CSV table of C-alpha atoms in Angstrom, one decimal:
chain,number,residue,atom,x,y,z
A,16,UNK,CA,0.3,7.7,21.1
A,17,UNK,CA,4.0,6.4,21.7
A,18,UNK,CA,7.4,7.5,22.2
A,19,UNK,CA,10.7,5.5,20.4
A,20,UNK,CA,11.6,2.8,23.1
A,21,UNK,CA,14.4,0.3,20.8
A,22,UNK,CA,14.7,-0.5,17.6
A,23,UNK,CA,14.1,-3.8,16.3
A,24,UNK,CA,13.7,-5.5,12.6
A,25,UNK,CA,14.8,-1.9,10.8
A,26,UNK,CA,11.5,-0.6,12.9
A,27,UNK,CA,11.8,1.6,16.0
A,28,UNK,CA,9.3,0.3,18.9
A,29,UNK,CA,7.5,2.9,20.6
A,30,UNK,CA,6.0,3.4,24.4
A,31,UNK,CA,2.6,5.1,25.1
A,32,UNK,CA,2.2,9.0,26.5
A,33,UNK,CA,-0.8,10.4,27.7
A,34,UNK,CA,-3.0,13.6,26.3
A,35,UNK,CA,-2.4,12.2,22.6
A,36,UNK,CA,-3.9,15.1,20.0
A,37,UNK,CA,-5.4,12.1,17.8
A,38,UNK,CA,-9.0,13.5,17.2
A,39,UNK,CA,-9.7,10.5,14.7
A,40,UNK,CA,-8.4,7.2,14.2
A,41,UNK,CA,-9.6,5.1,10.7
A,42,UNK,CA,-8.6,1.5,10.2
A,43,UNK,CA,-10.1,0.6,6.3
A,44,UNK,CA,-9.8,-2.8,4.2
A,45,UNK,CA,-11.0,-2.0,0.8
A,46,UNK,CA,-12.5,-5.4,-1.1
A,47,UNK,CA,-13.3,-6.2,-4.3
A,48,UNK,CA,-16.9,-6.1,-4.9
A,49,UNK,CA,-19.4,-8.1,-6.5
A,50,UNK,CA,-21.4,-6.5,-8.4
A,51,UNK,CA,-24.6,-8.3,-8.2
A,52,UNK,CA,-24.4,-8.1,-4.2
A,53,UNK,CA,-26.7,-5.5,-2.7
A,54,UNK,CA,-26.2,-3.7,0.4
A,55,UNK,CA,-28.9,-5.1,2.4
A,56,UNK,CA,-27.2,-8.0,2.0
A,57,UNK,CA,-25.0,-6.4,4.9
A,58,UNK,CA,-28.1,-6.2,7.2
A,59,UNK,CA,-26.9,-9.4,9.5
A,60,UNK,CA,-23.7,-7.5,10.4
A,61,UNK,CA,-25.5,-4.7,11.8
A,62,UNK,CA,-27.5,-6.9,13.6
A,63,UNK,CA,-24.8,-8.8,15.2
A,64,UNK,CA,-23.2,-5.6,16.7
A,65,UNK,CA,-26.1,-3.7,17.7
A,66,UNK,CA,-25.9,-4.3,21.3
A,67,UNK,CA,-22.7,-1.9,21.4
A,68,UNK,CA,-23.4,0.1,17.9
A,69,UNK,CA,-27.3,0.7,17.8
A,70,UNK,CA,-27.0,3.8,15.9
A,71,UNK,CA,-27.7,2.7,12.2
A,72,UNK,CA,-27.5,5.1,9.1
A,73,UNK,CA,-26.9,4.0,4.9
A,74,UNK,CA,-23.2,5.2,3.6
A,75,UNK,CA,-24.0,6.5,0.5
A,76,UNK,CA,-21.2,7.0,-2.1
A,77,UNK,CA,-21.9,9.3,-5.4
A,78,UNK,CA,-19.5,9.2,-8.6
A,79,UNK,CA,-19.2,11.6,-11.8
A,80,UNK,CA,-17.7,11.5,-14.6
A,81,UNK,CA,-17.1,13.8,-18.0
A,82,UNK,CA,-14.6,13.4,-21.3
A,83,UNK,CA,-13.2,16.0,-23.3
A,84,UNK,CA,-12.3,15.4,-27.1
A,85,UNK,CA,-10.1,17.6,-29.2
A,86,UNK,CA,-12.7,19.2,-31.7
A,87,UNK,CA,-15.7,19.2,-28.7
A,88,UNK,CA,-16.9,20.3,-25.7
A,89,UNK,CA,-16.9,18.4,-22.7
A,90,UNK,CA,-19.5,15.3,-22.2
A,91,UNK,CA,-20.7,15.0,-19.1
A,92,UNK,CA,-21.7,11.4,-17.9
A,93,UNK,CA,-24.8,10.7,-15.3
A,94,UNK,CA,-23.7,10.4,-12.1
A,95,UNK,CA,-23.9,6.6,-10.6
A,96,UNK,CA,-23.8,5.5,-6.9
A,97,UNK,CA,-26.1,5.6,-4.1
A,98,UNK,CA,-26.3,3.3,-1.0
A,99,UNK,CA,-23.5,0.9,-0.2
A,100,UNK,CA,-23.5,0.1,3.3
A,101,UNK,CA,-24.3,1.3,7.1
A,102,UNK,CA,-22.8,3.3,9.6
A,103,UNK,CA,-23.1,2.2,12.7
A,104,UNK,CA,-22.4,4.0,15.7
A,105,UNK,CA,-21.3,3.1,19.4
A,106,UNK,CA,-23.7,3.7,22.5
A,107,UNK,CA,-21.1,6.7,23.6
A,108,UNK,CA,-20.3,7.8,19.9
A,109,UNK,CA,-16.5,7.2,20.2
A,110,UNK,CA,-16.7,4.7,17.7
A,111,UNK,CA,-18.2,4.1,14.3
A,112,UNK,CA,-17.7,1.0,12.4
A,113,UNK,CA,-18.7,0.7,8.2
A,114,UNK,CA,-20.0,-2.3,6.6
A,115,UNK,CA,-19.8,-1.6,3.3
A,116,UNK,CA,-20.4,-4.0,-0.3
A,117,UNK,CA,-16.9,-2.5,-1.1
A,118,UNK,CA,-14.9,-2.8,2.5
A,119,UNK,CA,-14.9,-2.3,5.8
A,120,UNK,CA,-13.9,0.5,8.3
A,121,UNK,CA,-13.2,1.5,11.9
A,122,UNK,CA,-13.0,4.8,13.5
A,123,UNK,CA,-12.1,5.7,17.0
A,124,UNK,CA,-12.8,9.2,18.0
A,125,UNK,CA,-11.6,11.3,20.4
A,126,UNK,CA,-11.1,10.1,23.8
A,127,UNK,CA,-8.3,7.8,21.4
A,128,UNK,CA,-7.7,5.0,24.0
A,129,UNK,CA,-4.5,3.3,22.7
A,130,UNK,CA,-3.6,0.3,19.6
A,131,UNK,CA,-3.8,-2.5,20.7
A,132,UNK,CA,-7.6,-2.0,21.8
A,133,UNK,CA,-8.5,-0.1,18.6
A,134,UNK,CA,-7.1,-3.1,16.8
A,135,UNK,CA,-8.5,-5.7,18.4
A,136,UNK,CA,-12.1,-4.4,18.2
A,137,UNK,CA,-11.3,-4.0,14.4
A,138,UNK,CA,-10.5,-7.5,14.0
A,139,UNK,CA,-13.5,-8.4,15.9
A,140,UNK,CA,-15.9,-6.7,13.6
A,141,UNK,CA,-13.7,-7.9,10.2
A,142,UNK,CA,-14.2,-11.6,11.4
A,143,UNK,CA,-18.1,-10.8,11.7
A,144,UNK,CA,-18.0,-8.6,8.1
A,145,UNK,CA,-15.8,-11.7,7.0
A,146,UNK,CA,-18.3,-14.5,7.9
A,147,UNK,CA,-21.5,-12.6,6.6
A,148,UNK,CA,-20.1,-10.5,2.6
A,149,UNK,CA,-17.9,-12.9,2.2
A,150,UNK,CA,-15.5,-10.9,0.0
A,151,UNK,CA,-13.2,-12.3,-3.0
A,152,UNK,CA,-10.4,-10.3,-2.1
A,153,UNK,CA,-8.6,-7.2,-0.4
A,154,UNK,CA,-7.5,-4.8,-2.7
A,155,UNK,CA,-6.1,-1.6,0.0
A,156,UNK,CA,-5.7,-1.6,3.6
A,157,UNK,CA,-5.3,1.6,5.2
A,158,UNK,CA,-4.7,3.3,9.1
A,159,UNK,CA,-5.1,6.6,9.2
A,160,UNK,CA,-4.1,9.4,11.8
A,161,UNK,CA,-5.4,12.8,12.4
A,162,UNK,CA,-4.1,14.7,14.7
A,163,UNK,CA,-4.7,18.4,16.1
A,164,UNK,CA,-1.8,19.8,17.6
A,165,UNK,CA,-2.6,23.1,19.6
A,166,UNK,CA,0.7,25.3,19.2
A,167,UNK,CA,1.2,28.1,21.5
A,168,UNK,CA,1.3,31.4,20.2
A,169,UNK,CA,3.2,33.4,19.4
A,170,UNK,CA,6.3,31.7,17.9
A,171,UNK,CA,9.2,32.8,15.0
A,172,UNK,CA,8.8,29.3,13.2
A,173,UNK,CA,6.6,26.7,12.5
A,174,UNK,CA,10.1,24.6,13.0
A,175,UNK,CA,10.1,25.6,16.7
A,176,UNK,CA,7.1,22.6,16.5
A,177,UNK,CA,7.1,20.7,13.8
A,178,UNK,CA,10.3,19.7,11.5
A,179,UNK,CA,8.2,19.5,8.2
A,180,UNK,CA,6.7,22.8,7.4
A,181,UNK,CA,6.5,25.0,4.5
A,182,UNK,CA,9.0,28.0,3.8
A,183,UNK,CA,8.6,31.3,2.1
A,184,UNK,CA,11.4,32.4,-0.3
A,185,UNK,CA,13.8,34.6,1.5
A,186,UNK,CA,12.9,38.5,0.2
A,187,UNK,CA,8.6,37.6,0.5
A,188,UNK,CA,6.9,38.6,3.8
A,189,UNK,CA,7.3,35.6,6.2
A,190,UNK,CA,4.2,35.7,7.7
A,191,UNK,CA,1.9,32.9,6.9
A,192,UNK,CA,-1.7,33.0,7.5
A,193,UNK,CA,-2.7,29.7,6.1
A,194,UNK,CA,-1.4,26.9,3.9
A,195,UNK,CA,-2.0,23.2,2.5
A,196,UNK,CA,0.7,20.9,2.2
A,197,UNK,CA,0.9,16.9,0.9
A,198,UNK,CA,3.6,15.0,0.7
A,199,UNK,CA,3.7,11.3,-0.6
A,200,UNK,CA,6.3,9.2,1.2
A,201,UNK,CA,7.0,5.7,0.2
A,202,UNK,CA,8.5,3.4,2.5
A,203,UNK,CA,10.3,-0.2,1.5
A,204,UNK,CA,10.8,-1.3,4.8
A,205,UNK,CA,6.9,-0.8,6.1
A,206,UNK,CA,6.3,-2.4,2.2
A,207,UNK,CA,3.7,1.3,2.4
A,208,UNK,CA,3.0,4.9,1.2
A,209,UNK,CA,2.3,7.3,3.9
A,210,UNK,CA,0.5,10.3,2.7
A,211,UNK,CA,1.0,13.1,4.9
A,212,UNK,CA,-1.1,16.2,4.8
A,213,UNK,CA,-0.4,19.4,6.9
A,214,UNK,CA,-2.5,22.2,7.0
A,215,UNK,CA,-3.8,25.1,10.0
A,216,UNK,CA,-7.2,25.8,11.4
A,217,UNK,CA,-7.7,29.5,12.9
A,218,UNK,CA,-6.4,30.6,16.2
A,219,UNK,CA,-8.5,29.8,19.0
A,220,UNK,CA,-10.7,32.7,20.1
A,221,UNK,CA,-8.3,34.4,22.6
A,222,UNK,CA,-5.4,34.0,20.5
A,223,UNK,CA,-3.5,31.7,22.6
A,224,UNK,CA,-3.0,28.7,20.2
A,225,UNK,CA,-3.3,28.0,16.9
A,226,UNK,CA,-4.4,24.5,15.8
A,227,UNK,CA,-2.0,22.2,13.3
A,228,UNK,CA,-3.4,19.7,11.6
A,229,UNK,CA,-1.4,16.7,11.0
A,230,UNK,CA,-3.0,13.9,8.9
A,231,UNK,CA,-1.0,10.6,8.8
A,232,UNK,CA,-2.9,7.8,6.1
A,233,UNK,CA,-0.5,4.9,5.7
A,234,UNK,CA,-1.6,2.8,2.4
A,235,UNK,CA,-0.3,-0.8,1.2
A,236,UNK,CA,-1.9,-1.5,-1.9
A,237,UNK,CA,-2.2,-5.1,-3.5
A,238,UNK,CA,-4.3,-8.0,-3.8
A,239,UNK,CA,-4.4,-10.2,-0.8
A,240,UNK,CA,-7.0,-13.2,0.3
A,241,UNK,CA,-9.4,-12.2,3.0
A,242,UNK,CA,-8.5,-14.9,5.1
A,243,UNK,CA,-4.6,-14.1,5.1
A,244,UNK,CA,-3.2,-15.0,8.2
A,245,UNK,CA,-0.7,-12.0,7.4
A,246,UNK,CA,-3.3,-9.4,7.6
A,247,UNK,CA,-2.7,-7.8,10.7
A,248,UNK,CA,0.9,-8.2,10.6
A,249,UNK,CA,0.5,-5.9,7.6
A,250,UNK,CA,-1.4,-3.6,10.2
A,251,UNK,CA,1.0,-3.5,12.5
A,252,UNK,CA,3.2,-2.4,9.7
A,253,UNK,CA,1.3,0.5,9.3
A,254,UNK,CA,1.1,1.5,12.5
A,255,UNK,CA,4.7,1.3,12.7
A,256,UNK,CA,5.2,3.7,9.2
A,257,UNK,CA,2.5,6.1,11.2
A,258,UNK,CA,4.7,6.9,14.6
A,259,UNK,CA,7.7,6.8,12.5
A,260,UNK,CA,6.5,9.7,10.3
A,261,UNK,CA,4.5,11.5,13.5
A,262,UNK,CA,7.8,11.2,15.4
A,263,UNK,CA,10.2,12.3,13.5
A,264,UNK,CA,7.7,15.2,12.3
A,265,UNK,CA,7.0,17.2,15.6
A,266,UNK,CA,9.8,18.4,18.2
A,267,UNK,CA,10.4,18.1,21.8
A,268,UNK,CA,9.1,20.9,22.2
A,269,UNK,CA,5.9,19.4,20.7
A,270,UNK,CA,6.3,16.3,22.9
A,271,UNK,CA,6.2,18.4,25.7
A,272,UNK,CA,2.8,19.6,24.6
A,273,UNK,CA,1.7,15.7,25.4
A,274,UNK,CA,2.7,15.9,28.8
């Protein structure tokens, strides 16, 4: 996690802090897929990692559908799906990549080390999915945030902490005991949507803190050729839309949580 250092190109350049609250990182390239290509077909990439992820498991993906006419009920359709890929899990579990016939993924779990390592290991295992699906195209690319900020209790206002929060109509009862909130945020200059999602987890046992969850997923969609030199560039875009959005969320009093 970083700090604003100088600002540069319309984006602000950030400096790392220890005791980060990222519980997950997710890097994800969505690809078009061919249909007639079976998951199996992903076996090789598994095998080429499996001397630092030997844990192997199928990702299975199920989808439903149903219609609804005027002058009739509602038509279910059979679900579809099943097996499209592998899991595959580092020797100390911090890390699990996906191989997938529709994309790739990436997730660093908590210890969350820093970027520049998370994305270099990320473009190590695309180059290996590259060489062995082969895909026609990326169609989303996606780096996604969670992060578990422990707030001491007790406090007036969520805004004491963090800057975008909910608020109750003056006359209700102002206490607030749980609450989801998603906001869509589209940013020009990051050429990206970040979709930010707030929500609490119950107090710790003792009552001491209370755990609030801030989910960061910055999304550029469009078609773009596998082998795009532009790629991580792109990446480093959406890193860039993800501190924004995280730093000019949370207070200093928040920072200070970091410390």
């Amino acid at each position: 996690l970083t700090l604003p250092s100088v600002l540069h190109s319309n984006m602000t350049v950030y400096q790392s802090v220890p005791n980060a609250p990222i519980t997950e990182a997710l890097l994800d390239i969505q690809v078009a897929r061919t249909e007639d290509v079976d998951f199996t077909a992903l076996e090789p990439f598994c095998d080429a990692i499996a001397a630092e992820y030997p844990t192997r498991r199928h990702r299975i993906e199920w989808q439903a559908a149903f219609s609804v006419s005027d002058d009739g009920p509602a038509i279910a359709a059979s679900p579809g799906g099943g097996t499209v890929g592998y899991l595959l899990t580092s020797r100390d579990g911090s890390q699990i990549a996906q191989a997938r016939v529709n994309g790739f993924s990436l997730s660093r779990l908590r210890p969350y080390q820093d970027w520049n390592r998370f994305r270099a290991e990320a473009q190590r295992l695309w180059e290996i999915y590259l060489e062995i699906a082969q895909p026609r195209m990326i169609e989303r690319i996606a780096l996604r945030y969670i992060n578990r900020l422990e707030l001491p209790l007790p406090f007036e206002d969520f805004r004491e902490y963090v800057r975008t929060a909910p608020e109750i109509a003056p006359g209700l009862p102002q206490s607030l005991s749980h609450f989801l909130m998603q906001l869509h945020i589209p940013s020009s200059v990051h050429d990206a949507v970040a979709i930010v999602t707030e929500t609490l987890e119950p107090p710790k046992d003792d009552g001491s803190l209370l755990p609030f969850i801030l989910d960061i997923d910055a999304v550029r969609k469009g078609s773009l050729h596998p082998n795009d030199p532009t790629l991580w560039e792109r990446f480093e875009k959406l890193h860039a839309l993800k501190n924004e959005i995280f730093f000019q969320t949370i207070t200093e009093k928040t920072k200070a949580l970091f410390q």
